[in-house]
Amino acid sequence: MVNNLIPSIAIVLSLTNKRVVIVGAGGLGGPISYGLAACACHLTLCDNDTVALSNLHRQIQFQLSDIGTLKTTALCNTLIQRGINADKLIHHAIRCTADNTDLWLDGADLIIDASDNFETKFMVNDLSVAAQIPCLITSSLRYCGQILAVIPGKTGCYRCLFEAPPHNEFIDNCNTGGIVGAVLAIVAGIAVQQAQQLLTNDYTDAGTLFHFDNLEETITPRKIQFEQRHDCLACGDRS
Amino acid sequence: MTLSPTQIERYSRHIILPNVGGVGQQRLLNAIVHCDLSTSKSATLVAIVYLASAGVGTLILSGDVHHPVTHHDIETSICFELNDIGTSYITALTTKMTASNPDVTITSNESLHPHHRLIITDETHTIQDALILGGQHALSVITSIVTVTQQP
C-alpha cells in the first residue's frame, strides 16, 4: 500500500507548478480535469458550450441543475466542491482557435485536446508544433477511443498520421454517431496517465497512437507506431 | 413501457448507436445490477456513476455501503465532493445520482434479483487507474445488457 502511494506523492510534487490547457470541458475534459487536478496541476479549461440534457448520459461532472450553464463554469464549480483550490483554475468560455491563443495558451506546459471536432484537433496539433509545447489529442466515438501524445521535434504529430481533417460528409461525432459514456472514462484515464508522463519528461508512450474499438481492446489498446513525415505540413522540414 | 420525450433526449447518443437503439435503452432502464463495493472501491464507484448515467435503472449496492466518505475517496474517485465527507457511500451516491438522473434507483435491498453483477477485484490507487478499470467494467455490463439479453 505504502509503496503504491510513494510514486503518487512524487508525481504530485513534480506537477504542482505545471499548467495544462484542456480544450473541451465535456465528456473527456471533465474526468481528465479530475485526474490532473488531483495531481495538483494548474488547469486552464476552455469551452464555449453550455450543458444540455443530452450531455448527462456521459458527462458525469454535470447534473440537472447545470443545464443551460456554461460547461467551464459548471466544471470549475464541481472541481472547487471537490476541494481544488480556485487559484489553480482558469476558465474561458471561448472556442479555442489559432486567432485567440492570447486568451488560452498562456503559460501552457501541455495542451490536451478534449474537443469533439477535427478542426480543433488539427488546430491544437499545429499550434503545439509551432509553439514547441507537447500535446495530447484524445477522441472517442461509439465504442472507440484514441489517444496520441505528441512531443514537437521528437515524435511524429497528428498531421503526420492523418494529414488533414476528413471531408464533412465522412465526419461523425457523438451527436451523429453516438457514444457509450464508459468509453470516455477509459480514454480519460489513459490520457491522464500519458499527461503525467509528458509533464515528467517520460516519453515512453509519445508518438504512438493508442486505439481501441471493442471491449477486449480497452484492456490492451492497439499501439500504432509511426514515423515523423518529412513532408508533414505541420512538423516536416518542408513546413 | 415506452421512452418518454425527456428520456429520448437524455439518451439520444445511446439510442442512435446501432447496437443499442430504443430497445437497448429500454433494457438498460429495466436492468437490475448488483454492485459489490467490498473490493476495489474507487473503480467500482467509477463504474456505478457511468452505469447510472447510462440509465441502468436499479443498482443494488453491497459491501461497505455505510462506510463514511473520506478525503481519500474524493482524491481517488469521481463521485464525491467535500460536503459528502462523513456521509455514507450509499447516501452520497443516491444524492449525486438523484441530482443528475432521476431514472435510476440506488438501493441496498439485496432481496431484489439482479440480472448482472459488477465485481471488481483489482485495487487501484489513482483516479486515472480507477477511470480505466471502472470504465472497462461499466462498458462490459452495458454491452451485456443491450446485447446478451436480446430476445430471439
mmCIF file of C-alpha atoms in Angstrom:
data_model
loop_
_atom_site.group_PDB
_atom_site.id
_atom_site.type_symbol
_atom_site.label_atom_id
_atom_site.label_comp_id
_atom_site.label_asym_id
_atom_site.label_seq_id
_atom_site.Cartn_x
_atom_site.Cartn_y
_atom_site.Cartn_z
ATOM 1 C CA MET A 1 0.000 0.000 0.000
ATOM 2 C CA VAL A 2 2.712 2.440 1.037
ATOM 3 C CA ASN A 3 4.886 1.525 -1.941
ATOM 4 C CA ASN A 4 1.983 2.201 -4.275
ATOM 5 C CA LEU A 5 1.413 5.630 -2.802
ATOM 6 C CA ILE A 6 5.021 6.861 -2.944
ATOM 7 C CA PRO A 7 5.049 7.482 -6.727
ATOM 8 C CA SER A 8 1.785 9.395 -6.409
ATOM 9 C CA ILE A 9 3.302 11.785 -3.883
ATOM 10 C CA ALA A 10 6.396 12.236 -6.056
ATOM 11 C CA ILE A 11 4.240 12.947 -9.084
ATOM 12 C CA VAL A 12 2.116 15.488 -7.212
ATOM 13 C CA LEU A 13 5.239 17.332 -6.042
ATOM 14 C CA SER A 14 6.676 17.442 -9.564
ATOM 15 C CA LEU A 15 3.432 18.611 -11.198
ATOM 16 C CA THR A 16 2.359 21.263 -8.743
ATOM 17 C CA ASN A 17 3.675 24.165 -10.846
ATOM 18 C CA LYS A 18 2.692 22.779 -14.250
ATOM 19 C CA ARG A 19 -0.156 24.291 -16.258
ATOM 20 C CA VAL A 20 -2.293 22.131 -18.507
ATOM 21 C CA VAL A 21 -4.679 23.675 -21.019
ATOM 22 C CA ILE A 22 -7.708 21.437 -21.613
ATOM 23 C CA VAL A 23 -9.617 22.289 -24.794
ATOM 24 C CA GLY A 24 -13.130 20.982 -24.191
ATOM 25 C CA ALA A 25 -14.998 20.639 -20.884
ATOM 26 C CA GLY A 26 -17.342 17.807 -21.858
ATOM 27 C CA GLY A 27 -17.201 14.032 -21.639
ATOM 28 C CA LEU A 28 -13.389 13.848 -21.845
ATOM 29 C CA GLY A 29 -12.481 17.242 -20.383
ATOM 30 C CA GLY A 30 -14.427 16.503 -17.197
ATOM 31 C CA PRO A 31 -12.737 13.309 -15.995
ATOM 32 C CA ILE A 32 -9.341 14.422 -17.380
ATOM 33 C CA SER A 33 -9.574 17.571 -15.261
ATOM 34 C CA TYR A 34 -10.489 15.461 -12.194
ATOM 35 C CA GLY A 35 -7.344 13.375 -12.682
ATOM 36 C CA LEU A 36 -4.977 16.275 -13.303
ATOM 37 C CA ALA A 37 -6.449 18.416 -10.534
ATOM 38 C CA ALA A 38 -5.777 15.517 -8.160
ATOM 39 C CA CYS A 39 -2.083 15.790 -9.197
ATOM 40 C CA ALA A 40 -2.149 19.477 -8.179
ATOM 41 C CA CYS A 41 -1.691 20.777 -11.738
ATOM 42 C CA HIS A 42 -2.868 24.272 -12.657
ATOM 43 C CA LEU A 43 -5.668 23.949 -15.207
ATOM 44 C CA THR A 44 -6.941 26.237 -17.972
ATOM 45 C CA LEU A 45 -10.367 24.990 -19.057
ATOM 46 C CA CYS A 46 -11.829 26.167 -22.370
ATOM 47 C CA ASP A 47 -15.245 25.501 -23.908
ATOM 48 C CA ASN A 48 -17.924 27.789 -25.341
ATOM 49 C CA ASP A 49 -20.770 25.295 -24.935
ATOM 50 C CA THR A 50 -23.494 25.077 -22.306
ATOM 51 C CA VAL A 51 -24.733 21.965 -20.508
ATOM 52 C CA ALA A 52 -27.658 20.180 -22.187
ATOM 53 C CA LEU A 53 -29.840 17.272 -21.084
ATOM 54 C CA SER A 54 -28.362 15.076 -23.831
ATOM 55 C CA ASN A 55 -24.894 15.546 -22.249
ATOM 56 C CA LEU A 56 -25.819 13.953 -18.936
ATOM 57 C CA HIS A 57 -25.639 10.307 -20.053
ATOM 58 C CA ARG A 58 -21.857 10.665 -20.391
ATOM 59 C CA GLN A 59 -20.640 13.992 -18.922
ATOM 60 C CA ILE A 60 -20.617 12.832 -15.318
ATOM 61 C CA GLN A 61 -19.379 16.121 -13.882
ATOM 62 C CA PHE A 62 -22.734 17.799 -14.533
ATOM 63 C CA GLN A 63 -26.207 17.475 -13.036
ATOM 64 C CA LEU A 64 -29.710 18.601 -13.961
ATOM 65 C CA SER A 65 -29.332 21.969 -12.238
ATOM 66 C CA ASP A 66 -26.354 22.753 -14.532
ATOM 67 C CA ILE A 67 -28.451 22.657 -17.720
ATOM 68 C CA GLY A 68 -28.046 25.954 -19.551
ATOM 69 C CA THR A 69 -24.897 26.863 -17.590
ATOM 70 C CA LEU A 70 -21.548 27.271 -19.342
ATOM 71 C CA LYS A 71 -19.668 23.977 -19.146
ATOM 72 C CA THR A 72 -16.484 25.683 -17.990
ATOM 73 C CA THR A 73 -18.304 27.426 -15.130
ATOM 74 C CA ALA A 74 -20.102 24.258 -14.040
ATOM 75 C CA LEU A 75 -16.919 22.166 -14.241
ATOM 76 C CA CYS A 76 -14.913 24.703 -12.213
ATOM 77 C CA ASN A 77 -17.638 24.738 -9.558
ATOM 78 C CA THR A 78 -17.540 20.935 -9.369
ATOM 79 C CA LEU A 79 -13.742 20.908 -9.050
ATOM 80 C CA ILE A 80 -13.882 23.500 -6.259
ATOM 81 C CA GLN A 81 -16.553 21.415 -4.494
ATOM 82 C CA ARG A 82 -14.080 18.526 -4.732
ATOM 83 C CA GLY A 83 -11.546 20.591 -2.794
ATOM 84 C CA ILE A 84 -9.467 22.017 -5.636
ATOM 85 C CA ASN A 85 -8.079 25.477 -4.886
ATOM 86 C CA ALA A 86 -9.826 28.041 -7.101
ATOM 87 C CA ASP A 87 -6.456 29.769 -7.625
ATOM 88 C CA LYS A 88 -5.356 26.737 -9.657
ATOM 89 C CA LEU A 89 -8.238 27.071 -12.116
ATOM 90 C CA ILE A 90 -8.672 29.422 -15.068
ATOM 91 C CA HIS A 91 -11.688 29.035 -17.313
ATOM 92 C CA HIS A 92 -12.585 30.624 -20.622
ATOM 93 C CA ALA A 93 -15.994 30.367 -22.277
ATOM 94 C CA ILE A 94 -14.481 30.505 -25.741
ATOM 95 C CA ARG A 95 -13.993 28.301 -28.770
ATOM 96 C CA CYS A 96 -10.225 27.974 -28.996
ATOM 97 C CA THR A 97 -8.778 28.975 -32.349
ATOM 98 C CA ALA A 98 -5.375 29.916 -33.720
ATOM 99 C CA ASP A 99 -6.529 33.547 -33.672
ATOM 100 C CA ASN A 100 -7.276 33.808 -29.949
ATOM 101 C CA THR A 101 -4.306 31.957 -28.424
ATOM 102 C CA ASP A 102 -3.518 35.024 -26.308
ATOM 103 C CA LEU A 103 -6.661 34.133 -24.343
ATOM 104 C CA TRP A 104 -5.995 30.456 -23.639
ATOM 105 C CA LEU A 105 -2.448 29.279 -24.400
ATOM 106 C CA ASP A 106 -0.549 31.440 -21.930
ATOM 107 C CA GLY A 107 1.869 29.515 -19.723
ATOM 108 C CA ALA A 108 0.915 26.079 -21.030
ATOM 109 C CA ASP A 109 3.255 23.177 -20.276
ATOM 110 C CA LEU A 110 0.868 20.776 -22.015
ATOM 111 C CA ILE A 111 -2.205 21.157 -24.247
ATOM 112 C CA ILE A 112 -4.881 18.469 -24.166
ATOM 113 C CA ASP A 113 -7.423 18.342 -26.961
ATOM 114 C CA ALA A 114 -10.659 17.000 -25.483
ATOM 115 C CA SER A 115 -12.839 18.505 -28.179
ATOM 116 C CA ASP A 116 -15.419 16.815 -30.382
ATOM 117 C CA ASN A 117 -14.306 18.085 -33.786
ATOM 118 C CA PHE A 118 -11.416 17.543 -36.186
ATOM 119 C CA GLU A 119 -10.889 21.227 -36.893
ATOM 120 C CA THR A 120 -9.932 21.816 -33.258
ATOM 121 C CA LYS A 121 -7.772 18.662 -33.074
ATOM 122 C CA PHE A 122 -5.687 19.749 -36.067
ATOM 123 C CA MET A 123 -5.519 23.309 -34.719
ATOM 124 C CA VAL A 124 -4.219 22.078 -31.343
ATOM 125 C CA ASN A 125 -1.669 19.847 -33.086
ATOM 126 C CA ASP A 126 -0.412 22.634 -35.347
ATOM 127 C CA LEU A 127 -0.159 25.146 -32.504
ATOM 128 C CA SER A 128 1.595 22.588 -30.318
ATOM 129 C CA VAL A 129 4.225 22.022 -33.013
ATOM 130 C CA ALA A 130 4.635 25.747 -33.747
ATOM 131 C CA ALA A 131 4.940 26.696 -30.054
ATOM 132 C CA GLN A 132 7.023 23.580 -29.158
ATOM 133 C CA ILE A 133 4.555 22.619 -26.411
ATOM 134 C CA PRO A 134 3.687 18.901 -26.032
ATOM 135 C CA CYS A 135 0.072 17.974 -26.705
ATOM 136 C CA LEU A 136 -2.315 15.086 -26.217
ATOM 137 C CA ILE A 137 -5.062 14.552 -28.788
ATOM 138 C CA THR A 138 -7.968 12.487 -27.437
ATOM 139 C CA SER A 139 -11.002 11.191 -29.325
ATOM 140 C CA SER A 140 -13.956 8.920 -28.734
ATOM 141 C CA LEU A 141 -16.959 7.774 -30.713
ATOM 142 C CA ARG A 142 -19.416 4.880 -30.292
ATOM 143 C CA TYR A 143 -17.243 2.168 -28.649
ATOM 144 C CA CYS A 144 -13.912 3.580 -29.895
ATOM 145 C CA GLY A 145 -11.186 5.626 -28.279
ATOM 146 C CA GLN A 146 -7.892 7.164 -29.435
ATOM 147 C CA ILE A 147 -5.084 8.913 -27.591
ATOM 148 C CA LEU A 148 -1.942 10.387 -29.166
ATOM 149 C CA ALA A 149 0.855 12.173 -27.311
ATOM 150 C CA VAL A 150 2.969 14.494 -29.468
ATOM 151 C CA ILE A 151 6.390 15.861 -28.498
ATOM 152 C CA PRO A 152 7.307 18.523 -31.062
ATOM 153 C CA GLY A 153 10.677 17.777 -32.607
ATOM 154 C CA LYS A 154 10.875 14.322 -31.069
ATOM 155 C CA THR A 155 7.850 12.408 -32.393
ATOM 156 C CA GLY A 156 5.534 12.434 -35.345
ATOM 157 C CA CYS A 157 2.428 14.574 -34.959
ATOM 158 C CA TYR A 158 -1.318 14.157 -35.525
ATOM 159 C CA ARG A 159 -0.940 15.588 -39.032
ATOM 160 C CA CYS A 160 1.869 13.136 -39.859
ATOM 161 C CA LEU A 161 -0.664 10.374 -39.305
ATOM 162 C CA PHE A 162 -3.942 11.842 -40.540
ATOM 163 C CA GLU A 163 -2.698 14.648 -42.842
ATOM 164 C CA ALA A 164 -5.910 16.708 -42.869
ATOM 165 C CA PRO A 165 -9.445 16.702 -41.466
ATOM 166 C CA PRO A 166 -11.777 14.327 -43.322
ATOM 167 C CA HIS A 167 -14.340 15.725 -45.709
ATOM 168 C CA ASN A 168 -17.517 16.869 -43.971
ATOM 169 C CA GLU A 169 -19.628 14.059 -45.431
ATOM 170 C CA PHE A 170 -17.411 11.458 -43.717
ATOM 171 C CA ILE A 171 -17.384 13.120 -40.303
ATOM 172 C CA ASP A 172 -19.289 11.603 -37.396
ATOM 173 C CA ASN A 173 -19.286 12.924 -33.868
ATOM 174 C CA CYS A 174 -21.109 11.975 -30.672
ATOM 175 C CA ASN A 175 -24.187 13.858 -31.881
ATOM 176 C CA THR A 176 -24.442 11.901 -35.105
ATOM 177 C CA GLY A 177 -22.692 8.602 -34.308
ATOM 178 C CA GLY A 178 -23.476 8.092 -30.638
ATOM 179 C CA ILE A 179 -21.226 7.180 -27.722
ATOM 180 C CA VAL A 180 -21.218 4.929 -24.680
ATOM 181 C CA GLY A 181 -20.196 7.097 -21.722
ATOM 182 C CA ALA A 182 -17.961 4.444 -20.159
ATOM 183 C CA VAL A 183 -15.664 4.688 -23.213
ATOM 184 C CA LEU A 184 -14.896 8.245 -22.154
ATOM 185 C CA ALA A 185 -13.762 7.074 -18.719
ATOM 186 C CA ILE A 186 -11.230 4.729 -20.315
ATOM 187 C CA VAL A 187 -9.890 7.353 -22.737
ATOM 188 C CA ALA A 188 -9.700 9.943 -19.951
ATOM 189 C CA GLY A 189 -7.825 7.553 -17.666
ATOM 190 C CA ILE A 190 -5.237 6.744 -20.346
ATOM 191 C CA ALA A 191 -4.951 10.460 -21.165
ATOM 192 C CA VAL A 192 -4.223 11.369 -17.536
ATOM 193 C CA GLN A 193 -1.572 8.621 -17.360
ATOM 194 C CA GLN A 194 0.090 9.956 -20.504
ATOM 195 C CA ALA A 195 -0.213 13.584 -19.370
ATOM 196 C CA GLN A 196 1.662 12.714 -16.195
ATOM 197 C CA GLN A 197 4.358 11.028 -18.295
ATOM 198 C CA LEU A 198 4.745 14.055 -20.573
ATOM 199 C CA LEU A 199 4.873 16.504 -17.669
ATOM 200 C CA THR A 200 7.644 14.491 -16.031
ATOM 201 C CA ASN A 201 9.648 14.148 -19.273
ATOM 202 C CA ASP A 202 8.815 10.466 -19.657
ATOM 203 C CA TYR A 203 8.287 9.948 -23.383
ATOM 204 C CA THR A 204 7.607 6.187 -23.243
ATOM 205 C CA ASP A 205 4.228 6.368 -24.984
ATOM 206 C CA ALA A 206 4.734 9.565 -27.000
ATOM 207 C CA GLY A 207 4.365 9.343 -30.757
ATOM 208 C CA THR A 208 2.313 6.141 -30.554
ATOM 209 C CA LEU A 209 -1.420 6.183 -31.311
ATOM 210 C CA PHE A 210 -3.354 4.227 -28.689
ATOM 211 C CA HIS A 211 -6.550 2.907 -30.267
ATOM 212 C CA PHE A 212 -9.368 0.633 -29.127
ATOM 213 C CA ASP A 213 -12.688 -0.112 -30.740
ATOM 214 C CA ASN A 214 -14.073 -3.027 -28.739
ATOM 215 C CA LEU A 215 -14.206 -4.203 -25.158
ATOM 216 C CA GLU A 216 -11.184 -6.519 -25.395
ATOM 217 C CA GLU A 217 -9.007 -3.749 -26.799
ATOM 218 C CA THR A 218 -9.793 -1.469 -23.851
ATOM 219 C CA ILE A 219 -7.628 -3.795 -21.753
ATOM 220 C CA THR A 220 -4.759 -3.807 -24.247
ATOM 221 C CA PRO A 221 -5.211 -0.960 -26.728
ATOM 222 C CA ARG A 222 -3.653 -1.298 -30.166
ATOM 223 C CA LYS A 223 -0.461 0.747 -30.308
ATOM 224 C CA ILE A 224 0.139 2.206 -33.752
ATOM 225 C CA GLN A 225 3.671 3.488 -34.157
ATOM 226 C CA PHE A 226 4.586 5.850 -36.975
ATOM 227 C CA GLU A 227 7.483 7.998 -38.079
ATOM 228 C CA GLN A 228 7.633 11.756 -38.349
ATOM 229 C CA ARG A 229 6.961 12.623 -42.011
ATOM 230 C CA HIS A 230 9.433 14.967 -43.620
ATOM 231 C CA ASP A 231 6.661 16.365 -45.832
ATOM 232 C CA CYS A 232 4.204 16.913 -42.955
ATOM 233 C CA LEU A 233 2.567 20.330 -43.256
ATOM 234 C CA ALA A 234 2.867 20.896 -39.503
ATOM 235 C CA CYS A 235 6.201 19.422 -38.398
ATOM 236 C CA GLY A 236 8.010 18.341 -41.564
ATOM 237 C CA ASP A 237 11.140 20.015 -42.849
ATOM 238 C CA ARG A 238 9.077 21.434 -45.728
ATOM 239 C CA SER A 239 6.576 23.084 -43.361
ATOM 240 C CA MET B 1 -43.126 0.779 -21.455
ATOM 241 C CA THR B 2 -42.056 3.408 -23.941
ATOM 242 C CA LEU B 3 -39.380 6.032 -23.589
ATOM 243 C CA SER B 4 -40.660 9.493 -22.656
ATOM 244 C CA PRO B 5 -39.615 12.508 -24.763
ATOM 245 C CA THR B 6 -37.275 13.556 -21.936
ATOM 246 C CA GLN B 7 -35.660 10.094 -21.909
ATOM 247 C CA ILE B 8 -35.289 10.142 -25.692
ATOM 248 C CA GLU B 9 -33.432 13.444 -25.433
ATOM 249 C CA ARG B 10 -31.327 12.353 -22.451
ATOM 250 C CA TYR B 11 -30.249 9.043 -24.024
ATOM 251 C CA SER B 12 -30.207 10.183 -27.658
ATOM 252 C CA ARG B 13 -26.455 9.433 -28.020
ATOM 253 C CA HIS B 14 -27.151 5.863 -26.903
ATOM 254 C CA ILE B 15 -30.275 5.398 -28.952
ATOM 255 C CA ILE B 16 -28.514 6.232 -32.227
ATOM 256 C CA LEU B 17 -25.890 3.531 -31.602
ATOM 257 C CA PRO B 18 -26.576 0.579 -33.937
ATOM 258 C CA ASN B 19 -26.312 -1.998 -31.126
ATOM 259 C CA VAL B 20 -28.494 -0.095 -28.676
ATOM 260 C CA GLY B 21 -31.459 1.746 -30.169
ATOM 261 C CA GLY B 22 -34.655 2.392 -28.244
ATOM 262 C CA VAL B 23 -34.957 -1.306 -27.358
ATOM 263 C CA GLY B 24 -31.463 -1.415 -25.872
ATOM 264 C CA GLN B 25 -32.066 1.745 -23.881
ATOM 265 C CA GLN B 26 -35.278 0.275 -22.502
ATOM 266 C CA ARG B 27 -33.315 -2.828 -21.466
ATOM 267 C CA LEU B 28 -30.857 -0.608 -19.628
ATOM 268 C CA LEU B 29 -33.697 1.171 -17.814
ATOM 269 C CA ASN B 30 -35.243 -2.184 -16.832
ATOM 270 C CA ALA B 31 -31.942 -3.717 -15.729
ATOM 271 C CA ILE B 32 -31.017 -4.522 -12.149
ATOM 272 C CA VAL B 33 -27.257 -4.632 -11.485
ATOM 273 C CA HIS B 34 -25.657 -5.764 -8.244
ATOM 274 C CA CYS B 35 -22.543 -3.679 -7.461
ATOM 275 C CA ASP B 36 -20.124 -5.059 -4.867
ATOM 276 C CA LEU B 37 -18.232 -2.319 -3.020
ATOM 277 C CA SER B 38 -16.262 -4.675 -0.777
ATOM 278 C CA THR B 39 -13.233 -4.587 -3.112
ATOM 279 C CA SER B 40 -11.726 -2.010 -5.482
ATOM 280 C CA LYS B 41 -13.969 0.805 -4.221
ATOM 281 C CA SER B 42 -12.606 3.586 -6.443
ATOM 282 C CA ALA B 43 -13.020 1.662 -9.705
ATOM 283 C CA THR B 44 -16.403 0.297 -8.610
ATOM 284 C CA LEU B 45 -17.582 3.817 -7.814
ATOM 285 C CA VAL B 46 -16.480 4.974 -11.287
ATOM 286 C CA ALA B 47 -18.436 2.102 -12.847
ATOM 287 C CA ILE B 48 -21.512 2.904 -10.740
ATOM 288 C CA VAL B 49 -21.507 6.546 -11.875
ATOM 289 C CA TYR B 50 -21.250 5.580 -15.570
ATOM 290 C CA LEU B 51 -23.887 2.837 -15.229
ATOM 291 C CA ALA B 52 -26.280 5.246 -13.532
ATOM 292 C CA SER B 53 -25.604 7.965 -16.102
ATOM 293 C CA ALA B 54 -26.282 5.437 -18.879
ATOM 294 C CA GLY B 55 -29.714 4.826 -17.399
ATOM 295 C CA VAL B 56 -29.256 1.423 -15.759
ATOM 296 C CA GLY B 57 -32.488 1.507 -13.791
ATOM 297 C CA THR B 58 -31.651 -0.195 -10.499
ATOM 298 C CA LEU B 59 -28.280 -0.509 -8.810
ATOM 299 C CA ILE B 60 -28.111 -2.723 -5.735
ATOM 300 C CA LEU B 61 -25.070 -1.839 -3.647
ATOM 301 C CA SER B 62 -23.454 -4.266 -1.242
ATOM 302 C CA GLY B 63 -20.254 -4.303 0.795
ATOM 303 C CA ASP B 64 -19.142 -1.137 2.577
ATOM 304 C CA VAL B 65 -22.219 0.874 1.606
ATOM 305 C CA HIS B 66 -22.446 2.584 5.009
ATOM 306 C CA HIS B 67 -18.751 3.472 5.072
ATOM 307 C CA PRO B 68 -18.368 7.246 5.517
ATOM 308 C CA VAL B 69 -16.901 9.209 2.608
ATOM 309 C CA THR B 70 -13.326 10.373 3.339
ATOM 310 C CA HIS B 71 -10.891 12.838 1.739
ATOM 311 C CA HIS B 72 -9.103 9.827 0.247
ATOM 312 C CA ASP B 73 -12.322 8.772 -1.508
ATOM 313 C CA ILE B 74 -12.573 12.192 -3.151
ATOM 314 C CA GLU B 75 -8.938 12.067 -4.287
ATOM 315 C CA THR B 76 -9.198 8.606 -5.810
ATOM 316 C CA SER B 77 -12.717 8.562 -7.191
ATOM 317 C CA ILE B 78 -15.000 10.750 -9.297
ATOM 318 C CA CYS B 79 -18.279 10.821 -7.445
ATOM 319 C CA PHE B 80 -17.828 12.646 -4.147
ATOM 320 C CA GLU B 81 -17.438 16.242 -3.019
ATOM 321 C CA LEU B 82 -16.271 17.871 0.225
ATOM 322 C CA ASN B 83 -19.797 18.157 1.593
ATOM 323 C CA ASP B 84 -20.163 14.356 1.308
ATOM 324 C CA ILE B 85 -17.416 13.748 3.890
ATOM 325 C CA GLY B 86 -18.799 11.751 6.807
ATOM 326 C CA THR B 87 -21.922 10.764 4.841
ATOM 327 C CA SER B 88 -22.336 7.086 3.961
ATOM 328 C CA TYR B 89 -21.399 5.938 0.446
ATOM 329 C CA ILE B 90 -24.960 4.963 -0.356
ATOM 330 C CA THR B 91 -26.415 8.280 0.817
ATOM 331 C CA ALA B 92 -23.827 10.329 -1.078
ATOM 332 C CA LEU B 93 -24.267 8.252 -4.251
ATOM 333 C CA THR B 94 -28.056 8.472 -4.045
ATOM 334 C CA THR B 95 -27.848 12.249 -3.633
ATOM 335 C CA LYS B 96 -25.481 12.593 -6.608
ATOM 336 C CA MET B 97 -27.435 10.378 -8.952
ATOM 337 C CA THR B 98 -30.808 11.827 -7.965
ATOM 338 C CA ALA B 99 -29.405 15.236 -8.910
ATOM 339 C CA SER B 100 -28.318 14.019 -12.345
ATOM 340 C CA ASN B 101 -30.569 11.107 -13.339
ATOM 341 C CA PRO B 102 -33.959 10.535 -11.685
ATOM 342 C CA ASP B 103 -34.450 7.365 -13.789
ATOM 343 C CA VAL B 104 -32.051 5.492 -11.506
ATOM 344 C CA THR B 105 -32.779 3.830 -8.166
ATOM 345 C CA ILE B 106 -29.861 3.110 -5.851
ATOM 346 C CA THR B 107 -30.620 0.673 -3.078
ATOM 347 C CA SER B 108 -29.036 -1.782 -0.658
ATOM 348 C CA ASN B 109 -32.073 -4.063 -0.843
ATOM 349 C CA GLU B 110 -30.479 -7.417 -1.635
ATOM 350 C CA SER B 111 -33.832 -9.202 -1.872
ATOM 351 C CA LEU B 112 -34.111 -7.937 -5.442
ATOM 352 C CA HIS B 113 -32.846 -10.319 -8.086
ATOM 353 C CA PRO B 114 -30.073 -8.747 -10.167
ATOM 354 C CA HIS B 115 -29.648 -9.545 -13.856
ATOM 355 C CA HIS B 116 -25.947 -8.665 -13.804
ATOM 356 C CA ARG B 117 -23.173 -8.403 -11.248
ATOM 357 C CA LEU B 118 -20.368 -5.841 -11.044
ATOM 358 C CA ILE B 119 -17.463 -7.232 -9.068
ATOM 359 C CA ILE B 120 -14.037 -5.621 -9.494
ATOM 360 C CA THR B 121 -11.192 -7.218 -7.582
ATOM 361 C CA ASP B 122 -8.083 -5.358 -8.813
ATOM 362 C CA GLU B 123 -7.235 -2.480 -6.487
ATOM 363 C CA THR B 124 -6.474 0.990 -7.860
ATOM 364 C CA HIS B 125 -4.802 3.928 -6.113
ATOM 365 C CA THR B 126 -5.300 6.819 -8.525
ATOM 366 C CA ILE B 127 -8.251 8.378 -10.318
ATOM 367 C CA GLN B 128 -6.780 7.533 -13.717
ATOM 368 C CA ASP B 129 -6.468 3.839 -12.897
ATOM 369 C CA ALA B 130 -9.974 3.846 -11.411
ATOM 370 C CA LEU B 131 -11.319 5.516 -14.571
ATOM 371 C CA ILE B 132 -9.768 2.877 -16.830
ATOM 372 C CA LEU B 133 -10.763 -0.153 -14.752
ATOM 373 C CA GLY B 134 -14.204 1.174 -13.787
ATOM 374 C CA GLY B 135 -14.871 2.260 -17.366
ATOM 375 C CA GLN B 136 -13.945 -1.191 -18.705
ATOM 376 C CA HIS B 137 -16.296 -2.926 -16.277
ATOM 377 C CA ALA B 138 -19.135 -0.454 -16.878
ATOM 378 C CA LEU B 139 -18.727 -0.924 -20.640
ATOM 379 C CA SER B 140 -18.803 -4.698 -20.182
ATOM 380 C CA VAL B 141 -22.021 -4.571 -18.136
ATOM 381 C CA ILE B 142 -23.720 -2.129 -20.542
ATOM 382 C CA THR B 143 -22.740 -4.253 -23.538
ATOM 383 C CA SER B 144 -24.086 -7.372 -21.816
ATOM 384 C CA ILE B 145 -27.400 -5.716 -21.019
ATOM 385 C CA VAL B 146 -28.069 -4.366 -24.505
ATOM 386 C CA THR B 147 -26.840 -7.396 -26.456
ATOM 387 C CA VAL B 148 -26.699 -10.638 -24.488
ATOM 388 C CA THR B 149 -30.263 -10.316 -23.219
ATOM 389 C CA GLN B 150 -31.556 -9.786 -26.761
ATOM 390 C CA GLN B 151 -34.728 -11.738 -27.484
ATOM 391 C CA PRO B 152 -34.514 -14.294 -30.347
#
